[in-house]
Structures are given as C-alpha cells and as structure tokens.
CSV table of C-alpha atoms and ligand atoms in Angstrom, one decimal:
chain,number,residue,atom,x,y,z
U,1469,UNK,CA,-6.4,8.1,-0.3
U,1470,UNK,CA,-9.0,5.4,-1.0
U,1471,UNK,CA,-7.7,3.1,1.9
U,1472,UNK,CA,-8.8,-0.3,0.7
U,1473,UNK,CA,-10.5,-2.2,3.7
U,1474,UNK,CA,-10.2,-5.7,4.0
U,1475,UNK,CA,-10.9,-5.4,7.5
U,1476,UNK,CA,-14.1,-7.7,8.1
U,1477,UNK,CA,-13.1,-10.3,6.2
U,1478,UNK,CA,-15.8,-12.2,3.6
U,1479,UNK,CA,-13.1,-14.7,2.8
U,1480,UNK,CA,-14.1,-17.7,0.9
U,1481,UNK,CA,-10.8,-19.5,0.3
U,1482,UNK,CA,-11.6,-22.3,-2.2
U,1483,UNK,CA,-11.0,-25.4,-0.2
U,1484,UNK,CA,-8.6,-26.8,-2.2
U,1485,UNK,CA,-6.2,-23.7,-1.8
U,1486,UNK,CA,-4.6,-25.2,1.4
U,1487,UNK,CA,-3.6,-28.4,-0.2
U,1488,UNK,CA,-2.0,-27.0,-3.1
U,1489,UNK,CA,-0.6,-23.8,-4.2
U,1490,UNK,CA,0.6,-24.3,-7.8
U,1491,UNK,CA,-2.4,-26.3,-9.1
U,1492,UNK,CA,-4.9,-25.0,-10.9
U,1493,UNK,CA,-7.6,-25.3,-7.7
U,1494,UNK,CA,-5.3,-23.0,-5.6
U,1495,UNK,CA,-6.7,-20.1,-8.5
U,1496,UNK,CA,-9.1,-18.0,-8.1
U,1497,UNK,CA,-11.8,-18.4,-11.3
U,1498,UNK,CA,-10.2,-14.9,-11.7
U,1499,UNK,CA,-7.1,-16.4,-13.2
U,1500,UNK,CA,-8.9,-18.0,-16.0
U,1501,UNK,CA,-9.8,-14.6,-17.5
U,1502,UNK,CA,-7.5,-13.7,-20.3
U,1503,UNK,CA,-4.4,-11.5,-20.3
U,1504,UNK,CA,-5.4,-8.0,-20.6
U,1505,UNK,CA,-2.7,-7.4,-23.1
U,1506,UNK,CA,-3.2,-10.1,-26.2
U,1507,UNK,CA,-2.2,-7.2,-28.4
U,1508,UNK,CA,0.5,-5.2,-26.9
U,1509,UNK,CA,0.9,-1.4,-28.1
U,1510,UNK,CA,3.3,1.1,-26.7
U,1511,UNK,CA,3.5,3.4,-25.4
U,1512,UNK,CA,2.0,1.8,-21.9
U,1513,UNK,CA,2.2,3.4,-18.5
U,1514,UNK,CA,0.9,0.8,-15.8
U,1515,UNK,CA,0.5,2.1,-12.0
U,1516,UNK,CA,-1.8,1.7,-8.7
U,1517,UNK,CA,-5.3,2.9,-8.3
U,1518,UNK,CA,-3.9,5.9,-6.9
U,1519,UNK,CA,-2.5,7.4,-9.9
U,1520,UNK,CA,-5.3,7.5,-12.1
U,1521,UNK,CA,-5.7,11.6,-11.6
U,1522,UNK,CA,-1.7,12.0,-12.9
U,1523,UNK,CA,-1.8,9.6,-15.4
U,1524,UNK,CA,-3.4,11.5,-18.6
U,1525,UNK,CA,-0.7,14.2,-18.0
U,1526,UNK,CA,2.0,11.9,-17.8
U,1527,UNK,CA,0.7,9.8,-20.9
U,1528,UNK,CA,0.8,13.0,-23.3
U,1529,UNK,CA,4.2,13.6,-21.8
U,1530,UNK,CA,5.8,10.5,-22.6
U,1531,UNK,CA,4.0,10.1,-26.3
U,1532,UNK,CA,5.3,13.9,-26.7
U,1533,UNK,CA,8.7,11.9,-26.2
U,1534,UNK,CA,9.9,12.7,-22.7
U,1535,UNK,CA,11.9,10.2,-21.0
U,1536,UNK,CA,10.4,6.8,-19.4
U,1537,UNK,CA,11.0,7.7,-15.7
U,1538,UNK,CA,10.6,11.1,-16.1
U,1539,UNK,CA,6.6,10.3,-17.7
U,1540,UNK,CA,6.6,7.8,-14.5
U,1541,UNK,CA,7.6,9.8,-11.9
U,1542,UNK,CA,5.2,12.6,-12.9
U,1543,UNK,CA,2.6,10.0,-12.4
U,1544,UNK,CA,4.0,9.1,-8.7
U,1545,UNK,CA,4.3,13.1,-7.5
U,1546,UNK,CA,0.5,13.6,-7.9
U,1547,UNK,CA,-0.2,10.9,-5.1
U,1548,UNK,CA,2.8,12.7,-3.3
U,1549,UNK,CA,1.5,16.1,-3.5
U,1550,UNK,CA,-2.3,15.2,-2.4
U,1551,UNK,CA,-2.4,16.3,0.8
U,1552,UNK,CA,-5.7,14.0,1.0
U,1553,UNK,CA,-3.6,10.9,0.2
U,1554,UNK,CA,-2.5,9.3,3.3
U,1555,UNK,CA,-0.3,6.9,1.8
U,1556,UNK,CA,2.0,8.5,0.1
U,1557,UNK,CA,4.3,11.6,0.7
U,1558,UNK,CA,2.5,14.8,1.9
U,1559,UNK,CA,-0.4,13.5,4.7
U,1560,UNK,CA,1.1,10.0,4.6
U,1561,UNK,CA,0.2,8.5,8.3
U,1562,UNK,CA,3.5,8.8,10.2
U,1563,UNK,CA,5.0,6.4,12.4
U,1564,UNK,CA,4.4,5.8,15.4
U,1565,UNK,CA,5.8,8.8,17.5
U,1566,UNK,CA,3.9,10.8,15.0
U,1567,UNK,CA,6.7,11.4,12.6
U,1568,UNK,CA,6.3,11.1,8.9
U,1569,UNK,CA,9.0,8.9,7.2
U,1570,UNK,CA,9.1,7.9,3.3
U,1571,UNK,CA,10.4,5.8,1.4
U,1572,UNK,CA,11.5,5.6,-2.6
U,1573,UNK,CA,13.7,4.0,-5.2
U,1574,UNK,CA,13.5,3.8,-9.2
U,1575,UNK,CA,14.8,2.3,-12.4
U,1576,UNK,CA,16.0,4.1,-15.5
U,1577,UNK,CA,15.7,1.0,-17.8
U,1578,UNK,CA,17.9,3.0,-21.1
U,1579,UNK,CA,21.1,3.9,-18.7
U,1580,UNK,CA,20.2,0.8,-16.7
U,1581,UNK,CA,21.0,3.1,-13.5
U,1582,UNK,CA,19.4,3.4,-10.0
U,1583,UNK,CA,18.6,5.4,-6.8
U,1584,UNK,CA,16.6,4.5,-3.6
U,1585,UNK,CA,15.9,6.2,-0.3
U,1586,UNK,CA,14.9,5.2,2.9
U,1587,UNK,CA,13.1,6.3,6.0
U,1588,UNK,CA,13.7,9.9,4.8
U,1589,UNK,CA,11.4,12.5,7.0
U,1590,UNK,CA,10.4,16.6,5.9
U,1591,UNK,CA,10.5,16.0,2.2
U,1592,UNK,CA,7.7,15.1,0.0
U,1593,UNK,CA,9.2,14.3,-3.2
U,1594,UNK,CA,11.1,10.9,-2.5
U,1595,UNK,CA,10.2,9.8,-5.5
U,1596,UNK,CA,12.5,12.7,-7.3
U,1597,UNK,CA,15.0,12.5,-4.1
U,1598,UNK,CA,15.5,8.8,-5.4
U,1599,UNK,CA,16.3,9.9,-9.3
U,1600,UNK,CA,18.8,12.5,-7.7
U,1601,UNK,CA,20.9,10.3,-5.6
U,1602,UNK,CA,21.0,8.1,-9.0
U,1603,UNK,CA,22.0,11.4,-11.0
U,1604,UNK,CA,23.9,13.2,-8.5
U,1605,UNK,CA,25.6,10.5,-6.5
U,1606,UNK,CA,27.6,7.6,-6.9
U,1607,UNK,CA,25.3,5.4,-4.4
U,1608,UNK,CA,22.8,3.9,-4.8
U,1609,UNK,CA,20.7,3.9,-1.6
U,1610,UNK,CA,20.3,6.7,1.0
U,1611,UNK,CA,18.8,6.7,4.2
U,1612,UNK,CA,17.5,8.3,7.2
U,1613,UNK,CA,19.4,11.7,8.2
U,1614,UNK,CA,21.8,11.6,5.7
U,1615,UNK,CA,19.3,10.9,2.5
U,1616,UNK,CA,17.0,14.6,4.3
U,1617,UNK,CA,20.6,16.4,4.4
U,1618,UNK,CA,21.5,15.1,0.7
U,1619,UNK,CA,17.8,16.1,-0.3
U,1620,UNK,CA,18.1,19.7,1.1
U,1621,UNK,CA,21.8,19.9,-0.2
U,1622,UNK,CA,20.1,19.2,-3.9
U,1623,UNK,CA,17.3,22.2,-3.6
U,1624,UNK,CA,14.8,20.0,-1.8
U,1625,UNK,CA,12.5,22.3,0.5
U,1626,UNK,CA,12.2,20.9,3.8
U,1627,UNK,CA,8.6,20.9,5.1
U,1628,UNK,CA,6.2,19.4,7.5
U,1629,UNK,CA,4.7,16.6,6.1
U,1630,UNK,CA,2.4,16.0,9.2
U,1631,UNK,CA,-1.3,17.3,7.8
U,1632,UNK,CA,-3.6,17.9,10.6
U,1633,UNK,CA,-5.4,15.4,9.3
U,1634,UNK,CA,-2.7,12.9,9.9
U,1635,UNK,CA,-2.1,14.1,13.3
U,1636,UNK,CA,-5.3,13.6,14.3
U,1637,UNK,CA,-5.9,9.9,13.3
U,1638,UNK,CA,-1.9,9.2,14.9
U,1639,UNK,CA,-3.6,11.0,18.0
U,1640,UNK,CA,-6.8,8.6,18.1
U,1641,UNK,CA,-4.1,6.0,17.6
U,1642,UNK,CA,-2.2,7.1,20.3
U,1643,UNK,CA,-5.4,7.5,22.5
U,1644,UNK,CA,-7.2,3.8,21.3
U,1645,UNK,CA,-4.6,2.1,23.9
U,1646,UNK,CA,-5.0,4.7,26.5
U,1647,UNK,CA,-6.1,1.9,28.7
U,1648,UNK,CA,-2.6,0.5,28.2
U,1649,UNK,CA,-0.7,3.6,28.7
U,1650,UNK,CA,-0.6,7.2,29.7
U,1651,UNK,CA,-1.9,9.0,26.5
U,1652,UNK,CA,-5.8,10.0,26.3
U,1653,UNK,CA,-8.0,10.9,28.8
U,1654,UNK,CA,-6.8,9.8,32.4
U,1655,UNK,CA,-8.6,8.8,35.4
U,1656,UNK,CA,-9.5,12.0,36.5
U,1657,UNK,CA,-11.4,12.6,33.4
U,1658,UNK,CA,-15.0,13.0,33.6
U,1659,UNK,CA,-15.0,11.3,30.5
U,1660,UNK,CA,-13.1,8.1,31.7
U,1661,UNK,CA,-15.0,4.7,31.8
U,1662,UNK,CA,-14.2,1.5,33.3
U,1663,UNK,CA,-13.4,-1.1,31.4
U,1664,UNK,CA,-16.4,-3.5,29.7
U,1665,UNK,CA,-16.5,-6.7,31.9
U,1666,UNK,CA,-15.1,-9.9,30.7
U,1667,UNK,CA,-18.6,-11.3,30.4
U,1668,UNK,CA,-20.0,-8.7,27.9
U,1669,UNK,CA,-21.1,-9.8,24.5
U,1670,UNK,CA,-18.4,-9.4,21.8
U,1671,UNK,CA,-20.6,-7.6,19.8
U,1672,UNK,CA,-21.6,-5.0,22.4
U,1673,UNK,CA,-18.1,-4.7,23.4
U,1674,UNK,CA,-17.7,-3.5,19.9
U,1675,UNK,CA,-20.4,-1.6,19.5
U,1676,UNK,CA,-18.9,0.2,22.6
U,1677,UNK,CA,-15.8,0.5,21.1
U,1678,UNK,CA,-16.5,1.7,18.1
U,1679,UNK,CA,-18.5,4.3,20.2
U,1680,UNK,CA,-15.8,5.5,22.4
U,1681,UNK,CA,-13.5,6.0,19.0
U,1682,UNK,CA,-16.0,7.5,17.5
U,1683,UNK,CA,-16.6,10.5,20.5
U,1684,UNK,CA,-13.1,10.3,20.8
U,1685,UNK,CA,-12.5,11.7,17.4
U,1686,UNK,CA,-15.1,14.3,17.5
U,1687,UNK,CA,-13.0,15.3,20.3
U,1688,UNK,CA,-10.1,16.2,18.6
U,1689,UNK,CA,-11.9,17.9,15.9
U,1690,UNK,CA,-11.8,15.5,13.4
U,1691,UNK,CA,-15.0,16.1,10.9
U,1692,UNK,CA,-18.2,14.3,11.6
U,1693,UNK,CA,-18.1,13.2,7.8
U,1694,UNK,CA,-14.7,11.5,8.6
U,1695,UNK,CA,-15.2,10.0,11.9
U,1696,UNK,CA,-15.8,6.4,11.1
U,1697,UNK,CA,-12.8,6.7,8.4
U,1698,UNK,CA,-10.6,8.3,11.1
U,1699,UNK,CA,-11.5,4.7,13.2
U,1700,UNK,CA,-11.3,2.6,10.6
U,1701,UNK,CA,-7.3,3.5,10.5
U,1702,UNK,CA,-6.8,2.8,14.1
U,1703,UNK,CA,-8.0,-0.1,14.5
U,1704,UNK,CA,-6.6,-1.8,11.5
U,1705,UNK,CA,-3.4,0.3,10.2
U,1706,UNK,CA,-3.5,1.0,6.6
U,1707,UNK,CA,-0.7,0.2,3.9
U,1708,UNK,CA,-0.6,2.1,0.6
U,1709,UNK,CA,1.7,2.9,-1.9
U,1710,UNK,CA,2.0,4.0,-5.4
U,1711,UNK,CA,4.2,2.4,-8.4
U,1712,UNK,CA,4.4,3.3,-11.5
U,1713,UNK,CA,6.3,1.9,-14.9
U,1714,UNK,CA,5.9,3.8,-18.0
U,1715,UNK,CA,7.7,2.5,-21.6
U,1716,UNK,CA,7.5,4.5,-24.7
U,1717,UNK,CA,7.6,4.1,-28.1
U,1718,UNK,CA,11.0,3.0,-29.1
U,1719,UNK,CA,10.9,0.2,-26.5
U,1720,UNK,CA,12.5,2.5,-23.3
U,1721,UNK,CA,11.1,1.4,-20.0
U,1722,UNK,CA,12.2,2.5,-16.3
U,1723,UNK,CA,9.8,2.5,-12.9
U,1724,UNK,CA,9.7,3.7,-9.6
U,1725,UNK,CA,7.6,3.5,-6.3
U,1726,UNK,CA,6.6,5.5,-3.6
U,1727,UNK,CA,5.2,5.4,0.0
U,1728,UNK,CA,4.6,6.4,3.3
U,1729,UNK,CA,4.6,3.2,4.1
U,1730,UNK,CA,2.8,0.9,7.0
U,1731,UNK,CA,0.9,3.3,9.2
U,1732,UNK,CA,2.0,4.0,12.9
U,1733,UNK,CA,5.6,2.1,11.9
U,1734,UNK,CA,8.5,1.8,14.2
U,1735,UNK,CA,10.6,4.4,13.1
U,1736,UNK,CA,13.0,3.5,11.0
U,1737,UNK,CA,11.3,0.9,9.3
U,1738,UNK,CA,12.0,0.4,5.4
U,1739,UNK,CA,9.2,-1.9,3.6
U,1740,UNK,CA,10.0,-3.2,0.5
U,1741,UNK,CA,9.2,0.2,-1.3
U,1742,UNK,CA,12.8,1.4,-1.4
U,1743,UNK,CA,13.9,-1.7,-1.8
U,1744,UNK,CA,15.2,-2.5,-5.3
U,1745,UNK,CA,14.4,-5.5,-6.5
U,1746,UNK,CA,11.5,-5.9,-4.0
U,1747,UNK,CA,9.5,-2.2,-4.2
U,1748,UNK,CA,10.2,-2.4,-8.2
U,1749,UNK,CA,12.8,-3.6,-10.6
U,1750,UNK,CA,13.5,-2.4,-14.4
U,1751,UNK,CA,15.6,-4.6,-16.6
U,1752,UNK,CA,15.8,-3.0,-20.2
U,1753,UNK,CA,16.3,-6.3,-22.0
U,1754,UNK,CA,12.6,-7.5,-20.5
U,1755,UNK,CA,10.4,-5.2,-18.4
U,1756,UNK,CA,9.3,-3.9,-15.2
U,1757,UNK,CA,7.4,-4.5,-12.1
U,1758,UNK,CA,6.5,-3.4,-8.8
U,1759,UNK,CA,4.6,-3.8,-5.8
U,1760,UNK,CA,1.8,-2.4,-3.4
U,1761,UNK,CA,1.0,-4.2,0.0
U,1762,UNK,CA,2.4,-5.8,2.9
U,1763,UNK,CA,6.4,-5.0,2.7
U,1764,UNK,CA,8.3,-7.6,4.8
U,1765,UNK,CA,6.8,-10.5,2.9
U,1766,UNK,CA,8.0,-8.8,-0.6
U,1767,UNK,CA,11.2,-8.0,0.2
U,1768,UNK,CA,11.3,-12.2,0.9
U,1769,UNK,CA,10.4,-13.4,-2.5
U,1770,UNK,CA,12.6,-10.3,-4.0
U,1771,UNK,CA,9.2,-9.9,-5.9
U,1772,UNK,CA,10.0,-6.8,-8.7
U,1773,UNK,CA,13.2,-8.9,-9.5
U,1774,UNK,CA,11.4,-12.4,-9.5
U,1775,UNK,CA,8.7,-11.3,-11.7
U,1776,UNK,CA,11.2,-9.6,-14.1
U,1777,UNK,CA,13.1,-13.0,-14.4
U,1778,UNK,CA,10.3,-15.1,-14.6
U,1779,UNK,CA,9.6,-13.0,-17.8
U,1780,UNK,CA,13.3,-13.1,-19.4
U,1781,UNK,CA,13.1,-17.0,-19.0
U,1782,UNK,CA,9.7,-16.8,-21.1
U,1783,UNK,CA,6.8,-16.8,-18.7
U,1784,UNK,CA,4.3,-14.0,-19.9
U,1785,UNK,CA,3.5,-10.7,-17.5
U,1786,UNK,CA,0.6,-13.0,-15.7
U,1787,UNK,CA,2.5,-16.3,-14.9
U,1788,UNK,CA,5.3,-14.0,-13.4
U,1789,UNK,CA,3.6,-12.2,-10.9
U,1790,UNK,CA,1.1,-15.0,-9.9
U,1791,UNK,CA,4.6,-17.0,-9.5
U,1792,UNK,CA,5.6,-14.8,-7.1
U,1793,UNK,CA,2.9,-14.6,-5.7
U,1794,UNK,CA,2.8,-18.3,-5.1
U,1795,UNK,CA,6.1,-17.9,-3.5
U,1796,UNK,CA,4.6,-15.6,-0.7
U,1797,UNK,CA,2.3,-18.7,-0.1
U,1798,UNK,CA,5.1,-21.1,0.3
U,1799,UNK,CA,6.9,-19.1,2.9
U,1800,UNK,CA,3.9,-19.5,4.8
U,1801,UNK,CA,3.6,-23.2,3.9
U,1802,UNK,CA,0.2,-22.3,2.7
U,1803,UNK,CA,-0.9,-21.6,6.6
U,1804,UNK,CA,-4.5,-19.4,5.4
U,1805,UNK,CA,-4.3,-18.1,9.3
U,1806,UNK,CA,-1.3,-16.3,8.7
U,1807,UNK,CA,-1.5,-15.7,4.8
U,1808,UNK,CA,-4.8,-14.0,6.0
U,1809,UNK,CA,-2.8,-10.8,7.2
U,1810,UNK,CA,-1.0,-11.0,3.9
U,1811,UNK,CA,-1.6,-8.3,1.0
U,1812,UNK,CA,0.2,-7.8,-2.2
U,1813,UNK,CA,-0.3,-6.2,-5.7
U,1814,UNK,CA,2.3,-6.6,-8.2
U,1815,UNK,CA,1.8,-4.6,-11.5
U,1816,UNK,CA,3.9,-5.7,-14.7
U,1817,UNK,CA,5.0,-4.1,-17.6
U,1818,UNK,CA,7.1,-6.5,-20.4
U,1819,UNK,CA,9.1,-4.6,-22.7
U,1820,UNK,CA,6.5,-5.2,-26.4
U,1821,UNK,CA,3.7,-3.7,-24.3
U,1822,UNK,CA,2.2,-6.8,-22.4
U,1823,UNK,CA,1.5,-6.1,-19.0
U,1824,UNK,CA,-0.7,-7.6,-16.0
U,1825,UNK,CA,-1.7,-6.4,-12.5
U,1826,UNK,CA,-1.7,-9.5,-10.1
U,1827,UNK,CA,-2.9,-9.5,-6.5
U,1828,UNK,CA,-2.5,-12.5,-3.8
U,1829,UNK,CA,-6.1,-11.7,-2.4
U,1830,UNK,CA,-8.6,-10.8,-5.7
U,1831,UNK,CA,-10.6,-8.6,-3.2
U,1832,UNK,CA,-14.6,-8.1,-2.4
U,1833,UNK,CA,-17.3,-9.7,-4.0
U,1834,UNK,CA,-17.5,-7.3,-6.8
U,1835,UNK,CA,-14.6,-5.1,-5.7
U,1836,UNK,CA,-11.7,-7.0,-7.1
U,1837,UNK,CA,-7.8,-5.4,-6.5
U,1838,UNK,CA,-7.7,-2.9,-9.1
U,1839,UNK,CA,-4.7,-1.4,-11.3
U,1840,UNK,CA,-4.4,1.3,-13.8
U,1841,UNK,CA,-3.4,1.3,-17.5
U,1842,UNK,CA,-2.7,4.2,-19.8
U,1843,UNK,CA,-2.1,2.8,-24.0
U,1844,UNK,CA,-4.1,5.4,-25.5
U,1845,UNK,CA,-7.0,5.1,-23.3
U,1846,UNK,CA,-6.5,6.0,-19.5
U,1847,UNK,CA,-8.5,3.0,-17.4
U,1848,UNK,CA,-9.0,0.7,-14.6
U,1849,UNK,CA,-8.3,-3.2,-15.1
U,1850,UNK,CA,-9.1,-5.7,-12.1
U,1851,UNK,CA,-5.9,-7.2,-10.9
U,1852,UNK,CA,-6.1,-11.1,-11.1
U,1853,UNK,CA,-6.5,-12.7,-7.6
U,1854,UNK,CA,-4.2,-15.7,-7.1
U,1855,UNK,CA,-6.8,-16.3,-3.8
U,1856,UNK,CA,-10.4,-16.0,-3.2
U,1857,UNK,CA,-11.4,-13.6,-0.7
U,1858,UNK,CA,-9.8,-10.5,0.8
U,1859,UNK,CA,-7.0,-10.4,3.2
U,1860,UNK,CA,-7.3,-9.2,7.1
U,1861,UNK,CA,-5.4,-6.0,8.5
U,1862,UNK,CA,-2.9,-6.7,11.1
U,1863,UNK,CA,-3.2,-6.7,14.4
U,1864,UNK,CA,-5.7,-9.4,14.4
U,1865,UNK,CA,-8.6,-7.7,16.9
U,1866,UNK,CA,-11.2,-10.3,18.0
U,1867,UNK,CA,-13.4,-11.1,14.6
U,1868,UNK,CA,-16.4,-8.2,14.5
U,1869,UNK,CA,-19.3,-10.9,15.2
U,1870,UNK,CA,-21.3,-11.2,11.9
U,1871,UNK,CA,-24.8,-9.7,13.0
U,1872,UNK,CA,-22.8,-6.7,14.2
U,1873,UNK,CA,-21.4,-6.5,10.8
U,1874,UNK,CA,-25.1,-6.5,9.2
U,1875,UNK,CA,-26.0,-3.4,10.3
U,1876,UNK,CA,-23.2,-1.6,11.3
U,1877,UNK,CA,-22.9,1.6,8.9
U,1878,UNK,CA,-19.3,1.2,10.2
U,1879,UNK,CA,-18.7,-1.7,7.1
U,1880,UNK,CA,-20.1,0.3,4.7
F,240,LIG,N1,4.6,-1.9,0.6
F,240,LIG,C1,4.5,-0.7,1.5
F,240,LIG,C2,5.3,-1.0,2.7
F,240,LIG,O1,5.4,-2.1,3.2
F,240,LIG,C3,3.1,-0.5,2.0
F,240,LIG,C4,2.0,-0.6,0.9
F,240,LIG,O2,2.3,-0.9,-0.2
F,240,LIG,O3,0.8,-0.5,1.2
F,240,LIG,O4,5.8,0.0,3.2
C-alpha cells in the first residue's frame, strides 16, 4: 500500500476558508482547473490510486463486453489479493486485538440490485462476498459471524488474513503504549527506560521516540528497509480503501468498494465502506460514486448518495462531490481544528462518461490527492482539493516541532 501521510501537516488553509465554505475563497486555486471530462467517452472505469495495477485488465474486460461490476470488481480484488497492501483485504492492519475485519458493499446499476458486508474476518474477497449476498440472498447487508458463515457456505476459503507483516506493525502498536499498559518490554527488562522528564525539549522527546520505535521494530524483526514505515503506522493509524465504478459502452454502470478499514479499530467497527449510500452508490438513471478516507464523517453526509443526486438534479460530476464535500465542513461549522483530522476522496462517474475525483484536503505541495481513470488510456488525474493543505492523522500527538521536521529522514 502507498499509505498517504499527512502526518506533519504543511497546511496553508487560505484564510478566508473559515469564514465561508461555499464561496468561491473557501476553494482551493485547484478548483478552478477545468473538468477532466469536457468530452465524455465510454467506456470509463474510475477508482483509487490503488487500483492502477488491475485496472488495464479490467478495462479490456469490460470493452470485450463483460458486465459493469463484474469489470469493477476485478479492479477491487487486485488491491485485495496484494498481500503488500495494508488497506485492503489480505495484509489489511487489523483491529485492534490484532484481528483482521473487512468491510464491502456494491451496486449493479442494470438490475439496480445490492449487497454489502460488514466487519466480516478470514475471507479476502469481500468485495465478491458483497455481489453474493446480492445474488444469492434476499438481504441486503451481512455482518460479522453470520456474513464469514454465509461466505464459507458460498465456496469462500477461509484463511488468515493476518500477514506477518501486519502482525508486526499491530505488535509495535500494541508495544508504543507499553508505558500505559502491560504489553512490551516490562520493568525487568534490560531494555526498559524511564520515562523523558517533563522538562525535555519536545523535539528531543521525539527524537527519542522515534528512536525507541525504531529499536523496537528491529526487535520484532521487522526489515531495516521498513522500519521508519512500520512507525509511521503507529503513531498515526492509517485509513485506506479502494472503490471502483466502471460503465461500458451501452451506458451500464454499477460500483463497489473495499477496505480494511481504520487501522487498529474497535472491533466491530463498520466505516462508511459497507455502507450503501455512504462507501458508494449506483443509480442507473445518473451515475456513480464512492468514497476513500475518514468513514464516520461520510456515513453523515450520506456522501455516494449525495453526490449521485446532486448530479440527477443537474450539477455536473465536480459540483457534486465538492458539495458534499462542503457538507462535511458544515458539520463541523467550518472549525479547521477539527476538520484538520478530516480526510475524504470521492471519485464520480456520471452516466455519458463525465467523471471527477474530489478530495476535501488537495494534499502536499506538489503531491495533490490522486485518482485513477481508464477511457482508452489507463492514468492518474489529481483529485480537486475543496481545501488547501493536507489533513492530520488522528490521534492528534503533540505537533513534531518544525526544525525536527527539517532534517528528520523520518518525513521523507
Ligand atoms: N473509509 C474507510 C473507513 O472508514 C477508510 C479509508 O477509506 O481509508 O473504514
């Protein structure tokens, strides 16, 4: 997975955002750049950064005329597969007792059908466990024990879905609060220190932070090459997902999404991901849309659903999502502290082919949000930011001091 950090914060919010969202000043100078699709074509698959590897495949197989979610879900189960992605399926980051839990749903736009799981643990494929409980049931969501038993009762395999990998970052996890609790090394360890006193420099007390993660990981084995990565997770608990639309040639569209959702959850936490409506939303008559990024504040604004009827009553794929977008800000009464620990990505697919990726934070200087688009030509666009600057991971840790930040090859 390419974990996108927005950890140490370079925000520059323009200063007008706080006194309006909704004008033109709240914008980034992002927003101003024209739709990506002023000349629709079909067919059109649209998904997250993370589906750039499965999305030739799944292009050829959706001109060659297979079905809409079919072409999108073969898009979704490359992410799902890749042991090395630890957002999504295989290797995502489990929860926080160390179990793995996923969570699903999709949209078949031409039978206007659709299935959902949540919180389901030993089976990689949710995004195919979703399409069977919308083939094979009469439900529409699934969850939890009953969604694995209904998986396995389908032909599903059951398998770990812990990677070593992942159980080693949950373990440095586990271990980061060990002066809190009764996991990690104890007193009795040689390796035990007192804590820093109260009077020591922020930045040193970083520095000796990031130190003690650091040996800590090359404790449990994790590789020297991975190390700073493996602390970069701990202290600031990656999201990641993967959503997908796809519409063919004769106008057919469905979508799904797929996740592993927040890393080191409370088990039994659904995001937004398997929520319909929130996670993603297919409406035949107009389009698609779905979501990447923080879950709770999604499933508020109903975002896949919002966007959808923002584009029946006219608005194009752009004014949608930066609308609900918008709407994120006004649940926070445009409060920047709080909308700091806010991330979202909504990508957009209208039924002639128009389509936008949207994000509420546009991301590092030069690093903007980024989406992918298949029309004949597989690519990366730059989501449009709706805010300047990139949002903070939750928990908020004490700010890294900046002349830490300078020379730390942590930031890099
Ligand atoms: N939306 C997902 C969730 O809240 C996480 C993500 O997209 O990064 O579970």
């Amino acid at each position: 997975m390419t974990v996108s950090r927005r950890d140490f914060v370079k925000t520059s919010v323009l200063g007008a955002v706080a006194a309006g969202v909704g004008r033109p000043a709240a914008l980034s100078a992002a927003t101003e750049q024209a739709s990506p699709a002023s000349s629709p074509k079909r067919p059109v698959i649209i998904c997250a950064h993370n589906g750039r590897a499965s999305i030739e495949a799944a292009y050829d197989f959706l001109k060659g005329g297979g079905d809409t979610l079919d072409a999108a879900i073969r898009v979704v189960k490359g992410p799902e597969d890749d042991p090395n992605d630890d957002s999504v399926g295989l290797g995502g980051l489990p929860n926080e007792d160390g179990v793995v839990e996923l969570d699903a749903c999709c949209m078949h736009g031409p039978t206007r059908r659709a299935g959902s799981v949540g919180a389901v643990r030993n089976i990689k494929n949710v995004s195919l466990v979703s399409k069977a409980v919308m083939e094979h049931t009469g439900h529409v969501m699934l969850v939890g024990e009953g969604a694995e038993r209904f998986a396995v009762a389908v032909g599903f395999p059951r398998e770990n879905l812990l990677t070593e990998h992942s159980r080693k970052i949950w373990l440095l996890w586990k271990e980061f609060h060990s002066d809190r609790d009764w996991w990690g090394p104890g007193l009795a360890d040689p390796r035990w220190r007192p804590p820093a006193p109260e009077s020591k420099p922020q930045s040193e007390l970083w520095q000796d932070r990031i130190e003690q993660l650091r040996q800590r990981a090359a404790d449990l084995g994790i590789e020297p090459e991975f190390q700073l990565a493996a602390v970069r997770r701990v202290l600031f608990p990656p999201t990641g997902t993967i959503h997908c639309s796809a519409l063919n040639e004769k106008g057919e569209i469905s979508g799904v999404t797929t996740t592993s959702g927040l890393a080191f959850k409370l088990p039994g936490r659904c995001g937004d991901s398997p929520i319909i409506g929130a996670g993603c939303y297919t409406d035949q008559d107009v389009g698609s849309a779905g979501a990447t990024g923080s879950g709770e504040e999604n499933i508020k604004v109903a975002g896949a659903h919002t966007i959808v009827e923002n584009m029946r009553h006219g608005m194009s794929p752009q004014e949608a999502g930066m609308d609900a977008l918008k709407r994120i800000v006004r649940n926070y009464n445009n409060d920047m502290d709080r909308l700091h620990f806010v991330s979202m990505t909504y990508y957009i697919l209208r039924k002639d082919g128009a389509y936008a990726g949207v994000s509420l934070w546009q991301g590092a200087e030069g690093r903007p949000h980024r989406f992918v688009v298949h029309d004949g030509t597989a690519r990366f666009e730059p989501a449009v930011g709706l805010l300047k600057g990139e949002a903070q991971e939750w928990p908020p840790f004490p700010r890294i001091p900046e002349e830490l930040k300078k020379d730390s090859e942590y930031l890099k």
